XYZ file of N, CA and C in Angstrom:
366
model
N 97.250 107.346 147.115
C 95.951 106.762 147.364
C 94.874 107.661 146.764
N 93.908 107.050 146.101
C 92.860 107.813 145.436
C 91.860 108.374 146.446
N 91.408 109.590 146.207
C 90.432 110.231 147.089
C 89.048 109.658 146.849
N 88.272 109.590 147.892
C 86.885 109.146 147.786
C 85.976 110.355 147.950
N 84.905 110.380 147.177
C 83.958 111.485 147.300
C 83.269 111.377 148.644
N 83.286 112.466 149.405
C 82.712 112.393 150.737
C 81.474 113.239 150.922
N 81.359 114.344 150.175
C 80.198 115.173 150.458
C 79.821 116.058 149.293
N 78.577 116.423 149.301
C 78.032 117.406 148.384
C 77.188 118.328 149.231
N 77.661 119.529 149.441
C 76.895 120.507 150.208
C 76.083 121.325 149.225
N 74.830 121.482 149.503
C 73.938 122.202 148.620
C 73.579 123.523 149.273
N 73.947 124.618 148.635
C 73.778 125.942 149.228
C 72.841 126.754 148.344
N 71.561 126.816 148.674
C 70.635 127.540 147.816
C 70.597 129.031 148.109
N 70.381 129.798 147.078
C 70.097 131.221 147.221
C 68.988 131.512 146.235
N 67.925 132.109 146.679
C 66.758 132.268 145.832
C 66.206 133.666 145.906
N 65.887 134.217 144.752
C 65.157 135.473 144.669
C 63.838 135.134 144.006
N 62.738 135.339 144.690
C 61.433 134.958 144.168
C 60.756 136.170 143.555
N 60.210 135.996 142.359
C 59.431 137.053 141.721
C 57.972 136.657 141.710
N 57.153 137.331 142.475
C 55.731 137.010 142.546
C 54.930 137.900 141.614
N 53.747 137.429 141.241
C 52.825 138.253 140.458
C 52.527 139.530 141.238
N 52.127 140.560 140.534
C 51.978 141.869 141.161
C 50.725 142.072 141.978
N 50.091 141.033 142.462
C 48.893 141.234 143.276
C 49.080 140.590 144.640
N 48.385 141.127 145.624
C 48.534 140.652 147.000
C 48.034 139.226 147.168
N 47.146 138.777 146.287
C 46.584 137.440 146.447
C 47.386 136.368 145.712
N 48.557 136.732 145.197
C 49.384 135.749 144.495
C 49.752 134.615 145.442
N 49.665 133.366 144.960
C 49.999 132.242 145.831
C 51.471 132.259 146.207
N 51.769 131.835 147.403
C 53.152 131.778 147.856
C 53.635 130.340 147.728
N 54.818 130.177 147.211
C 55.418 128.862 147.076
C 56.870 128.983 147.492
N 57.315 128.101 148.342
C 58.695 128.136 148.805
C 59.572 127.411 147.786
N 59.985 128.135 146.749
C 60.817 127.513 145.719
C 62.188 127.143 146.243
N 62.656 127.827 147.278
C 63.929 127.468 147.894
C 63.874 126.012 148.360
N 62.818 125.674 149.084
C 62.644 124.299 149.564
C 62.412 123.335 148.409
N 61.651 123.766 147.404
C 61.361 122.894 146.262
C 62.616 122.604 145.442
N 63.450 123.624 145.229
C 64.693 123.413 144.483
C 65.619 122.485 145.263
N 65.736 122.710 146.567
C 66.570 121.846 147.404
C 66.077 120.404 147.346
N 64.778 120.222 147.425
C 64.186 118.881 147.362
C 64.491 118.215 146.013
N 64.348 118.969 144.926
C 64.609 118.418 143.595
C 66.087 118.070 143.419
N 66.973 118.950 143.897
C 68.412 118.679 143.799
C 68.767 117.440 144.617
N 68.228 117.330 145.811
C 68.502 116.155 146.649
C 68.028 114.871 145.979
N 66.905 114.940 145.269
C 66.390 113.760 144.570
C 67.315 113.348 143.421
N 68.106 114.284 142.911
C 69.043 114.014 141.820
C 70.496 114.047 142.290
N 70.719 113.878 143.573
C 72.073 113.982 144.123
C 73.033 112.995 143.462
N 72.565 111.798 143.171
C 73.420 110.787 142.539
C 73.938 111.285 141.182
N 73.072 111.927 140.410
C 73.466 112.435 139.101
C 74.465 113.584 139.230
N 74.221 114.500 140.182
C 75.158 115.606 140.380
C 76.514 115.094 140.872
N 76.501 114.099 141.744
C 77.759 113.513 142.209
C 78.477 112.798 141.067
N 77.710 112.240 140.127
C 78.311 111.620 138.949
C 79.097 112.634 138.123
N 78.563 113.851 138.025
C 79.292 114.927 137.332
C 80.621 115.182 138.028
N 80.581 115.236 139.346
C 81.801 115.508 140.111
C 82.812 114.375 139.963
N 82.347 113.141 140.081
C 83.260 112.000 139.973
C 83.925 111.945 138.599
N 83.178 112.320 137.575
C 83.700 112.245 136.216
C 84.564 113.452 135.846
N 84.182 114.657 136.306
C 84.841 115.878 135.833
C 85.446 116.759 136.922
N 85.298 116.397 138.186
C 85.697 117.289 139.270
C 87.148 117.271 139.664
N 87.944 116.450 139.046
C 89.385 116.387 139.315
C 89.700 116.094 140.777
N 88.769 115.519 141.494
C 88.986 115.062 142.877
C 89.493 116.153 143.813
N 88.956 117.343 143.659
C 89.304 118.443 144.559
C 88.036 119.211 144.906
N 88.152 120.139 145.815
C 86.991 120.930 146.198
C 86.563 121.804 145.018
N 85.280 121.730 144.678
C 84.741 122.467 143.537
C 83.449 123.153 143.960
N 83.295 124.405 143.561
C 82.047 125.136 143.773
C 81.483 125.498 142.406
N 80.224 125.144 142.170
C 79.551 125.484 140.924
C 78.251 126.193 141.287
N 78.091 127.425 140.796
C 76.864 128.178 141.051
C 76.044 128.240 139.771
N 74.791 127.807 139.880
C 73.863 127.805 138.758
C 72.846 128.918 138.979
N 72.684 129.786 137.981
C 71.622 130.793 138.011
C 70.473 130.255 137.168
N 69.236 130.479 137.599
C 68.098 129.905 136.893
C 66.855 130.773 137.047
N 65.877 130.465 136.197
C 64.526 130.989 136.335
C 63.578 129.814 136.217
N 62.511 129.857 136.995
C 61.477 128.826 136.957
C 60.207 129.506 136.467
N 59.553 128.936 135.446
C 58.308 129.549 134.992
C 57.125 129.027 135.796
N 55.936 129.579 135.537
C 54.741 129.214 136.306
C 54.401 127.734 136.194
N 54.828 127.089 135.102
C 54.528 125.669 134.911
C 55.521 124.762 135.630
N 56.551 125.349 136.246
C 57.524 124.561 136.988
C 58.745 124.149 136.192
N 58.872 124.654 134.964
C 60.027 124.326 134.122
C 61.200 125.243 134.428
N 62.408 124.692 134.367
C 63.620 125.488 134.513
C 63.876 126.215 133.199
N 64.127 127.508 133.289
C 64.415 128.330 132.113
C 65.657 129.166 132.379
N 66.347 129.553 131.319
C 67.504 130.450 131.419
C 68.499 129.966 132.471
N 68.867 128.711 132.375
C 69.815 128.105 133.313
C 71.229 128.356 132.799
N 72.095 128.902 133.672
C 73.472 129.169 133.283
C 74.388 129.112 134.497
N 75.666 128.914 134.233
C 76.678 128.933 135.294
C 77.035 130.384 135.591
N 77.207 130.701 136.867
C 77.684 132.025 137.279
C 79.183 131.902 137.544
N 80.021 132.292 136.585
C 81.464 132.109 136.753
C 82.062 132.970 137.864
N 81.372 134.036 138.248
C 81.927 134.912 139.289
C 81.932 134.257 140.664
N 81.091 133.241 140.859
C 81.048 132.576 142.166
C 81.385 131.091 142.087
N 81.719 130.599 140.901
C 82.149 129.210 140.758
C 83.662 129.160 140.941
N 84.163 128.055 141.494
C 85.592 127.949 141.789
C 86.087 126.540 141.485
N 87.219 126.466 140.811
C 87.913 125.203 140.536
C 87.087 124.254 139.681
N 86.143 124.773 138.938
C 85.343 123.934 138.064
C 85.964 123.914 136.671
N 85.500 122.992 135.849
C 85.958 122.886 134.468
C 84.757 123.068 133.553
N 84.958 123.394 132.286
C 83.823 123.507 131.370
C 83.001 122.219 131.292
N 83.657 121.076 131.315
C 82.933 119.798 131.265
C 82.087 119.595 132.518
N 82.633 119.937 133.680
C 81.886 119.834 134.944
C 80.688 120.774 134.914
N 80.918 122.020 134.497
C 79.832 122.993 134.414
C 78.716 122.494 133.509
N 79.081 121.987 132.331
C 78.085 121.511 131.384
C 77.291 120.339 131.947
N 77.955 119.429 132.617
C 77.280 118.275 133.217
C 76.263 118.725 134.265
N 76.680 119.627 135.150
C 75.777 120.136 136.190
C 74.608 120.881 135.548
N 74.889 121.703 134.533
C 73.827 122.449 133.844
C 72.798 121.517 133.224
N 73.271 120.509 132.508
C 72.344 119.595 131.839
C 71.453 118.882 132.849
N 72.002 118.491 133.972
C 71.199 117.830 135.009
C 70.223 118.818 135.643
N 70.689 120.027 135.926
C 69.838 121.036 136.569
C 68.643 121.381 135.691
N 68.845 121.397 134.380
C 67.761 121.726 133.450
C 66.626 120.717 133.499
N 66.890 119.512 133.981
C 65.845 118.485 134.037
C 64.959 118.603 135.272
N 65.347 119.430 136.242
C 64.559 119.561 137.471
C 63.208 120.192 137.170
N 62.169 119.709 137.856
C 60.817 120.258 137.704
C 60.301 120.690 139.063
N 59.648 121.832 139.068
C 59.013 122.361 140.268
C 57.501 122.213 140.115
N 56.752 122.306 141.219
C 55.296 122.227 141.120
C 54.733 123.398 140.307
N 53.675 123.130 139.561
C 52.986 124.183 138.818
C 52.124 124.987 139.784
N 52.117 126.293 139.620
C 51.312 127.156 140.481
C 50.541 128.129 139.599
N 49.229 128.074 139.642
C 48.405 128.997 138.867
C 48.516 130.405 139.442
N 48.548 131.401 138.590
C 48.601 132.785 139.039
C 49.963 133.206 139.552
N 50.982 132.457 139.235
C 52.323 132.723 139.742
C 53.231 132.998 138.558
N 53.970 134.081 138.577
C 54.851 134.432 137.459
C 56.106 133.570 137.401
N 56.503 132.995 138.487
C 57.701 132.175 138.515
C 58.693 132.676 139.542
N 59.897 132.157 139.452
C 60.936 132.524 140.411
C 62.276 132.499 139.704
N 63.230 133.178 140.281
C 64.597 133.113 139.785
C 65.533 133.110 140.976
N 66.693 132.599 140.772
C 67.646 132.551 141.866
C 68.928 131.886 141.433
N 69.724 131.505 142.393
C 70.950 130.773 142.101
C 71.110 129.668 143.129
N 71.854 128.662 142.744
C 72.059 127.498 143.598
C 73.532 127.127 143.514
N 74.210 127.068 144.641
C 75.635 126.741 144.656
C 75.843 125.314 145.138
N 76.550 124.545 144.331
C 76.946 123.192 144.695
C 78.371 123.263 145.219
N 78.620 122.626 146.347
C 79.966 122.547 146.908
C 80.348 121.074 146.977
N 81.264 120.664 146.126
C 81.725 119.279 146.082
C 83.079 119.200 146.771
N 83.279 118.173 147.583
C 84.581 118.014 148.228
C 84.950 116.540 148.315
N 86.207 116.286 148.634
C 86.716 114.922 148.711
C 87.228 114.622 150.102
N 87.376 113.345 150.363
C 87.941 112.876 151.632
C 89.199 112.101 151.297
N 90.258 112.343 152.003
C 91.529 111.647 151.711
C 91.633 110.368 152.488
């Protein structure tokens, strides 16, 4: 019997780099990234359905966000990804690169990593 996709757990980890002054605006990029990923959940699940081999897969994406809200330097972190394939990684990367965050004046940007946990139900 074929497995059905049952869940996508989104596990964010974020390191924020603020401008070097005390008056730099604060933005919760952790919440913003989670919100953007949730808005694209269908696309990320499409990557899993097409390339995930119907088993538990963890894909960790490392990224930087610039002050304009664009994703920059997006890459897979192979040290924390598990049971993924190059095709799955590429699909997740291409989708992640399309995410946009709010623009913040006076903000240098943020960097962090985001782990996707895909699993199946028998």
